mmCIF file of C-alpha atoms in Angstrom:
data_model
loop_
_atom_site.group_PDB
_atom_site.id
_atom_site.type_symbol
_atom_site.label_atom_id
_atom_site.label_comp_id
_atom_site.label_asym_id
_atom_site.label_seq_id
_atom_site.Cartn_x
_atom_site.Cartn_y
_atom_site.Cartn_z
ATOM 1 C CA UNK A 22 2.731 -1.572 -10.000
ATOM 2 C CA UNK A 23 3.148 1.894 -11.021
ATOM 3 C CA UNK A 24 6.004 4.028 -12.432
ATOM 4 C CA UNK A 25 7.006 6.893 -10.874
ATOM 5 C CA UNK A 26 6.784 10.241 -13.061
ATOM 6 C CA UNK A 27 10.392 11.841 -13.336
ATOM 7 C CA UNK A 28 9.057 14.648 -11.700
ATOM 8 C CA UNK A 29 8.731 13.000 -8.027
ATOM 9 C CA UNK A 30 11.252 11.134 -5.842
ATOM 10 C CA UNK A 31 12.544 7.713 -7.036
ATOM 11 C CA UNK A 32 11.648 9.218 -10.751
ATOM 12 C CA UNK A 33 11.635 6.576 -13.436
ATOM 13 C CA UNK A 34 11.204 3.009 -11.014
ATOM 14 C CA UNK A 35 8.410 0.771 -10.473
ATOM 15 C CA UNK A 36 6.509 0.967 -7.228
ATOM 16 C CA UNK A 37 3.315 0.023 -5.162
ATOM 17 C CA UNK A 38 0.904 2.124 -4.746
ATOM 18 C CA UNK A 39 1.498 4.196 -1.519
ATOM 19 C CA UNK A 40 1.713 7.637 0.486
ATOM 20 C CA UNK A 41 1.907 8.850 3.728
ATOM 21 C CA UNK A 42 -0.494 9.129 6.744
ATOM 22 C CA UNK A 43 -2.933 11.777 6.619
ATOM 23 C CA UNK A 44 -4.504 13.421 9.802
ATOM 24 C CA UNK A 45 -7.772 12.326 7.734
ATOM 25 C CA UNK A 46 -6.915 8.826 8.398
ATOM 26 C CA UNK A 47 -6.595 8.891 12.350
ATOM 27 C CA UNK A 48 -9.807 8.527 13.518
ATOM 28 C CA UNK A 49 -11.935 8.109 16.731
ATOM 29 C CA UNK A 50 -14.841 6.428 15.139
ATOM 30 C CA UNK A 51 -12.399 3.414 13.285
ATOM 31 C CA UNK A 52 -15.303 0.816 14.568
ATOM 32 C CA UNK A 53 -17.280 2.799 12.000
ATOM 33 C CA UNK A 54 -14.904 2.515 9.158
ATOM 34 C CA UNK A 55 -13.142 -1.157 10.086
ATOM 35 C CA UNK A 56 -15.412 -3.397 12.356
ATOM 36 C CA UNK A 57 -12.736 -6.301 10.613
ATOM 37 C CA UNK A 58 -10.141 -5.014 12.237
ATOM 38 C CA UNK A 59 -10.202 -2.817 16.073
ATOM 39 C CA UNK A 60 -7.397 -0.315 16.505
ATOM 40 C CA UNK A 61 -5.739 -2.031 19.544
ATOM 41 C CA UNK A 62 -4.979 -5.482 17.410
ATOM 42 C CA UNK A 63 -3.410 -3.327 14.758
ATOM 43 C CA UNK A 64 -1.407 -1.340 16.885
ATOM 44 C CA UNK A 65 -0.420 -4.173 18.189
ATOM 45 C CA UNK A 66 0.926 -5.923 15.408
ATOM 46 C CA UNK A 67 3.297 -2.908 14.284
ATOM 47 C CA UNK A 68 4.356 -2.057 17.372
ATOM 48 C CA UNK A 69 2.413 0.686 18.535
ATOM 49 C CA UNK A 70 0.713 2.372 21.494
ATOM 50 C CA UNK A 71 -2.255 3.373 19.314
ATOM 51 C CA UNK A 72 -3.559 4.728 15.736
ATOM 52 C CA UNK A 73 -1.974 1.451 14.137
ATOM 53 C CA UNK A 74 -5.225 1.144 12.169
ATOM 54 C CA UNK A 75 -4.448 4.373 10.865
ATOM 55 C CA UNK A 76 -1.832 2.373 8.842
ATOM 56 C CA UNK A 77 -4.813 -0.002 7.305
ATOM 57 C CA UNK A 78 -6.721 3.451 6.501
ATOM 58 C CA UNK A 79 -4.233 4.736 4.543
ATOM 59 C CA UNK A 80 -2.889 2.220 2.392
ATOM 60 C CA UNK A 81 -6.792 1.815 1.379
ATOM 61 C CA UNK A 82 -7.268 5.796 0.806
ATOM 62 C CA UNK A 83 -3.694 5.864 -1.294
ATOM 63 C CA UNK A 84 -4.476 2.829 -3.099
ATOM 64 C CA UNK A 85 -7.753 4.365 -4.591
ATOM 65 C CA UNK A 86 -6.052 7.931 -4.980
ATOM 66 C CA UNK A 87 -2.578 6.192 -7.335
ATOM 67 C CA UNK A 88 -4.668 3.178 -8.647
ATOM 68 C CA UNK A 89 -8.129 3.813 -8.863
ATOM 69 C CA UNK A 90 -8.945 0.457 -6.800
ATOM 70 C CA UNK A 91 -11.398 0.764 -3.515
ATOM 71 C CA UNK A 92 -10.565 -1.566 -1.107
ATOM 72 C CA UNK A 93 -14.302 -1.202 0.790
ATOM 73 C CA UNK A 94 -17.439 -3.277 0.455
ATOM 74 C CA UNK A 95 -21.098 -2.707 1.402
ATOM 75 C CA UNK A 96 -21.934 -2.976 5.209
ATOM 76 C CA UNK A 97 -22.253 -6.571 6.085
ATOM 77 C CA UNK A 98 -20.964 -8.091 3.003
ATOM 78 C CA UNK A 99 -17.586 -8.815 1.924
ATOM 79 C CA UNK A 100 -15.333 -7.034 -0.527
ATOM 80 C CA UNK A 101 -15.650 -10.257 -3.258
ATOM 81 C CA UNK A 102 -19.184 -10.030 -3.145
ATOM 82 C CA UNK A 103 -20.117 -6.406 -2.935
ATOM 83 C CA UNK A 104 -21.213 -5.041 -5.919
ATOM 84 C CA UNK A 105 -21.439 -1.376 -7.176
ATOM 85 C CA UNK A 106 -24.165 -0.105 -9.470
ATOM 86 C CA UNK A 107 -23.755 2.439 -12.358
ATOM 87 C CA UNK A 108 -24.866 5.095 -9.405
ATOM 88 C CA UNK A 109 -21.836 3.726 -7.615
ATOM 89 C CA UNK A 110 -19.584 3.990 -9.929
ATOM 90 C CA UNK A 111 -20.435 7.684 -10.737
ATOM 91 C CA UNK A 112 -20.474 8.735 -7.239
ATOM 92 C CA UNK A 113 -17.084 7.006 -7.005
ATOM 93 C CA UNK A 114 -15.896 9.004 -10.101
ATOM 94 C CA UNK A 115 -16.869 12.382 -9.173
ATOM 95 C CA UNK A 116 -14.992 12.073 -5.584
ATOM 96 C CA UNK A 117 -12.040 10.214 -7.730
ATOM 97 C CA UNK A 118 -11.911 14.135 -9.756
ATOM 98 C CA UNK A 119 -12.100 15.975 -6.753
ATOM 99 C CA UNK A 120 -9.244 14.366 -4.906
ATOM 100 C CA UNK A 121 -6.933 14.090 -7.482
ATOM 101 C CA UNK A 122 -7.440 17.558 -7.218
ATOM 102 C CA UNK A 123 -6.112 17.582 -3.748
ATOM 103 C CA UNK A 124 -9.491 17.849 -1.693
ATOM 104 C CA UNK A 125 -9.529 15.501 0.982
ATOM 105 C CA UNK A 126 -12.930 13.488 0.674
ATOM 106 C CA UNK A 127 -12.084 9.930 0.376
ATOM 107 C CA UNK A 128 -13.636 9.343 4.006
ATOM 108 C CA UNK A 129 -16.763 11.360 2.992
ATOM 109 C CA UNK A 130 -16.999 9.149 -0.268
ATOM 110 C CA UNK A 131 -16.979 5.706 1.821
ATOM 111 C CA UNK A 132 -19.769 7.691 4.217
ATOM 112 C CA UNK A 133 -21.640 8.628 0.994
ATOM 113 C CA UNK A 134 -21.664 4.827 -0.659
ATOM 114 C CA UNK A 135 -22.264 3.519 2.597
ATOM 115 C CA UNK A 136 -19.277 1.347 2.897
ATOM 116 C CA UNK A 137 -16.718 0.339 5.414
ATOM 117 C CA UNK A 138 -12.688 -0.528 4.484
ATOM 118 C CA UNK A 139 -12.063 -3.742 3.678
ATOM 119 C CA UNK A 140 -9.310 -3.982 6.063
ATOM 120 C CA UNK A 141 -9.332 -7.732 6.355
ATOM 121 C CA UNK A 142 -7.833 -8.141 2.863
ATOM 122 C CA UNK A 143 -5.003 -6.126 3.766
ATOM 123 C CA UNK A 144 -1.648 -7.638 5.251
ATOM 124 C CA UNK A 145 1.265 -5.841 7.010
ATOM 125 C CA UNK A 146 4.728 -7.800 5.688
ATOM 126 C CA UNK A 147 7.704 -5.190 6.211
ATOM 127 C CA UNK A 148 9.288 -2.300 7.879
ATOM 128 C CA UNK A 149 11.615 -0.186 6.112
ATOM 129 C CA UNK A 150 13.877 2.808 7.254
ATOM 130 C CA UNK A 151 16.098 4.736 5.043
ATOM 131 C CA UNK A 152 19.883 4.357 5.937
ATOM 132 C CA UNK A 153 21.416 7.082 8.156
ATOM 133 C CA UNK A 154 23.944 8.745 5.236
ATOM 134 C CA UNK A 155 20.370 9.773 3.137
ATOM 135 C CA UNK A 156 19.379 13.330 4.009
ATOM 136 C CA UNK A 157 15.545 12.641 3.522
ATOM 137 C CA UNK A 158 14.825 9.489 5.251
ATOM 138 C CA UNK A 159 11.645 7.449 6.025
ATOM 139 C CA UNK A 160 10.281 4.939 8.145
ATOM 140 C CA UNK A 161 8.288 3.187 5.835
ATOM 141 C CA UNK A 162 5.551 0.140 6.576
ATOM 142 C CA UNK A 163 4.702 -2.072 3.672
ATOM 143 C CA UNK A 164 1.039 -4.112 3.460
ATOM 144 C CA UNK A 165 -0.329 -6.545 0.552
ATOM 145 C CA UNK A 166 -3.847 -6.814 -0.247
ATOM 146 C CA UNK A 167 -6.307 -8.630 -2.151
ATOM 147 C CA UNK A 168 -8.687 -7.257 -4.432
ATOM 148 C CA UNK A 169 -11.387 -8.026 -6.700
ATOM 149 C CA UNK A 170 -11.382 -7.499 -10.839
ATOM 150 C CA UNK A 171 -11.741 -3.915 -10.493
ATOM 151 C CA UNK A 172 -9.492 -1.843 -13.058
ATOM 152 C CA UNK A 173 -6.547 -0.300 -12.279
ATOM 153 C CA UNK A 174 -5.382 3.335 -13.659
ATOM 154 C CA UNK A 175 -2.641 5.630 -12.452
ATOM 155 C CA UNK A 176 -3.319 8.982 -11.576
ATOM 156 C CA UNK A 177 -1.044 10.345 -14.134
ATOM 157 C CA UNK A 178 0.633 12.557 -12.219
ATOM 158 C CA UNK A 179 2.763 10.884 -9.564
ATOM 159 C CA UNK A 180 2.248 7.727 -11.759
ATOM 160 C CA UNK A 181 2.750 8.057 -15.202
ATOM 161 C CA UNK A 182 2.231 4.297 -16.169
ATOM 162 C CA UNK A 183 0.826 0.669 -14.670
ATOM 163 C CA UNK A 184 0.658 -2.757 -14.962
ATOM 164 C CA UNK A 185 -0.403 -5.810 -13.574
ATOM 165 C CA UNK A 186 2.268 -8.008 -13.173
ATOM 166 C CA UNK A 187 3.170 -11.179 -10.873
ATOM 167 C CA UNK A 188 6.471 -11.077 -8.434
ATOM 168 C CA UNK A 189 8.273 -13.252 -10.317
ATOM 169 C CA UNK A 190 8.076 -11.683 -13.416
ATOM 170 C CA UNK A 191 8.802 -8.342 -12.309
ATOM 171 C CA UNK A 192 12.156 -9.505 -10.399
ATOM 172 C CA UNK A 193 13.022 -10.875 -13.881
ATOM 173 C CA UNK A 194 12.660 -8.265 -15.835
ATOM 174 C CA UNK A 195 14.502 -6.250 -13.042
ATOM 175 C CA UNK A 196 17.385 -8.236 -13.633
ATOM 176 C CA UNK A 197 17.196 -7.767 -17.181
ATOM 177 C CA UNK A 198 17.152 -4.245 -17.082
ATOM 178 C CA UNK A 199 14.244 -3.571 -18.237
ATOM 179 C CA UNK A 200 11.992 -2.933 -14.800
ATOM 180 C CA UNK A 201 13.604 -0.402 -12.780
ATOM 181 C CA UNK A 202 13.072 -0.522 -8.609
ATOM 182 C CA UNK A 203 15.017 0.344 -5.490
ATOM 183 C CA UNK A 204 16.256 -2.231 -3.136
ATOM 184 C CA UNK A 205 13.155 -2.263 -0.623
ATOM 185 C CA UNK A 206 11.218 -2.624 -3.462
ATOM 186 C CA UNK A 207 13.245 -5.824 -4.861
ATOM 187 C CA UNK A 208 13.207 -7.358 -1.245
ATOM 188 C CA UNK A 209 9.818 -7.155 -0.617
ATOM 189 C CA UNK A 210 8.504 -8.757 -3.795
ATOM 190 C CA UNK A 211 11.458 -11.633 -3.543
ATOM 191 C CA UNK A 212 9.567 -12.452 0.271
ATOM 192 C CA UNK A 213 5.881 -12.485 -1.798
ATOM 193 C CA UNK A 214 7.196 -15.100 -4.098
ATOM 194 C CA UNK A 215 6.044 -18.589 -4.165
ATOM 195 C CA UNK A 216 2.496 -18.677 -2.882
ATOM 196 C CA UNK A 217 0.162 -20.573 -4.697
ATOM 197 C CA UNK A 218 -2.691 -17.593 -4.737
ATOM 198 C CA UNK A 219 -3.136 -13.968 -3.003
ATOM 199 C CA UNK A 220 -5.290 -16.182 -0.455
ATOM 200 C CA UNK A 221 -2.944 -18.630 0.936
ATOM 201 C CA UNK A 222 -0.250 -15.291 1.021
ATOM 202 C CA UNK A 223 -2.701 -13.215 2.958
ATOM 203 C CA UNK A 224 -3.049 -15.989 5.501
ATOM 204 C CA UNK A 225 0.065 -16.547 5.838
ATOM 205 C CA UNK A 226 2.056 -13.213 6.266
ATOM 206 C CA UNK A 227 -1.510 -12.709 9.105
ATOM 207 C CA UNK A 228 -0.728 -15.506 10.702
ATOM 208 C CA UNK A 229 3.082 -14.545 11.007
ATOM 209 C CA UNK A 230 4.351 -13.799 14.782
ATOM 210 C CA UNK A 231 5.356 -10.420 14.923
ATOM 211 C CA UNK A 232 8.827 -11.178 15.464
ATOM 212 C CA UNK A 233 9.193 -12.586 12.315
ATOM 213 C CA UNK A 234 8.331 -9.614 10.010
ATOM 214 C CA UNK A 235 11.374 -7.796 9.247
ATOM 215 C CA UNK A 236 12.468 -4.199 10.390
ATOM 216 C CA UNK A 237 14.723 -3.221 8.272
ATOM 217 C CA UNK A 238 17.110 -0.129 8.075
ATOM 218 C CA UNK A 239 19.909 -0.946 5.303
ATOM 219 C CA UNK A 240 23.608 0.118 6.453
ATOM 220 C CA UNK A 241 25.952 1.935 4.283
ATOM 221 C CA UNK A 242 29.351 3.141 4.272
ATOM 222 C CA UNK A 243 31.398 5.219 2.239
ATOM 223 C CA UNK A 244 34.396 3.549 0.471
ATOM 224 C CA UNK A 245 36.391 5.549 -2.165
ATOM 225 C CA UNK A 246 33.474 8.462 -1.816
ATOM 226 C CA UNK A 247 30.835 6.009 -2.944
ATOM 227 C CA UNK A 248 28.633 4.639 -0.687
ATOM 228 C CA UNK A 249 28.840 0.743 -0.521
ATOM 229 C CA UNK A 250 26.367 -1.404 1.421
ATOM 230 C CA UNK A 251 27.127 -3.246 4.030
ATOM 231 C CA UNK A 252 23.987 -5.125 5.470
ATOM 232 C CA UNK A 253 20.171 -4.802 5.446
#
């Protein structure tokens, strides 16, 4: 998870790694970049006429941009068993510089290495919309994934610190005071709790109907001039 710099929005809290779509990630060729996954399954499972894989594209391309970890494997083998040589890895870090410094090459860097998204190790879990009394509001989609030992750094500019830490440790030391998040946040790492590994999680919020993953858009009112929630 990564902490938000004080400079952003939600300044000071603990988040996932995450962003926004980019027109970069809406493609015609997605075959190209996820032969795991086909746009029309992916719309389908959010709810959409089309570009649903667009969804998958960017949680991979904002994951590497806040974290540092590629979710994308050689052609034809999986993302446990590809490996990247020191070539790799210095290829990787030169497009790493670049975009950080806001040029957008992630999809010419996964062209470059010859290597596709490693969509299948991603898993859509939530939908979250900001209540109606916020004056900037999103409608934001929330995805786990499973990775290999790569290392994970913060950019150090939205995120100014990051840690590996387990669901049911972080809820703890919520509690406590000491781990700062927002509600949607909280929620979404309570419904990740439990699972023996990442695998048997993955297969099991993919093998959810689509009914069952929640839409959520919290409802508040305003009591005494402070807001006050009233469901989720």
């Amino acid at each position: 998870m990564i902490k938000r710099s004080m400079k952003t929005n939600f300044g000071g809290v603990w988040v996932f790694p995450g962003g926004k779509i980019d027109n970069e990630d809406i493609s015609n060729n997605f075959l190209k970049y996820s032969p795991h996954l086909d746009d029309a399954l992916a719309s389908e499972r959010l709810g959409l006429k089309k570009n649903g894989l667009s969804y998958w594209a960017a949680c991979i391309r904002e994951c590497f941009e806040e974290s540092g970890i590629l979710l994308a494997n050689k052609k034809g083998v999986n993302l446990k068993n590809t490996v990247l040589n020191k070539d790799d890895l210095k290829i990787i870090d030169q497009y790493k510089s670049k975009i950080l410094q806001g040029e957008n090459i992630f999809y010419q860097m996964i062209d470059t290495l010859n290597l596709e998204l490693a969509t299948n190790e991603l898993a859509y879990i939530s939908h979250w919309v900001t209540p109606k009394i916020e004056k900037r509001r999103y409608s934001t989609r929330f995805f786990i994934a499973r990775t290999t030992d790569q290392v994970a750094v913060h950019d150090g500019v939205e995120g100014v610190e990051s840690k590996w830490i387990n669901p049911e440790e972080a809820l703890q030391e919520s509690k406590s005071g000491n781990f700062p998040m927002i509600m949607p946040t909280i929620k979404n790492l309570e419904m990740i709790c439990g699972f023996t590994d990442t695998a048997e999680l993955l297969s099991t919020m993919n093998n959810k109907n689509k009914s069952d993953i929640p839409n959520v858009e919290p409802v508040f009112e305003i009591v005494d001039g402070e807001p006050k929630l009233i469901r989720y």
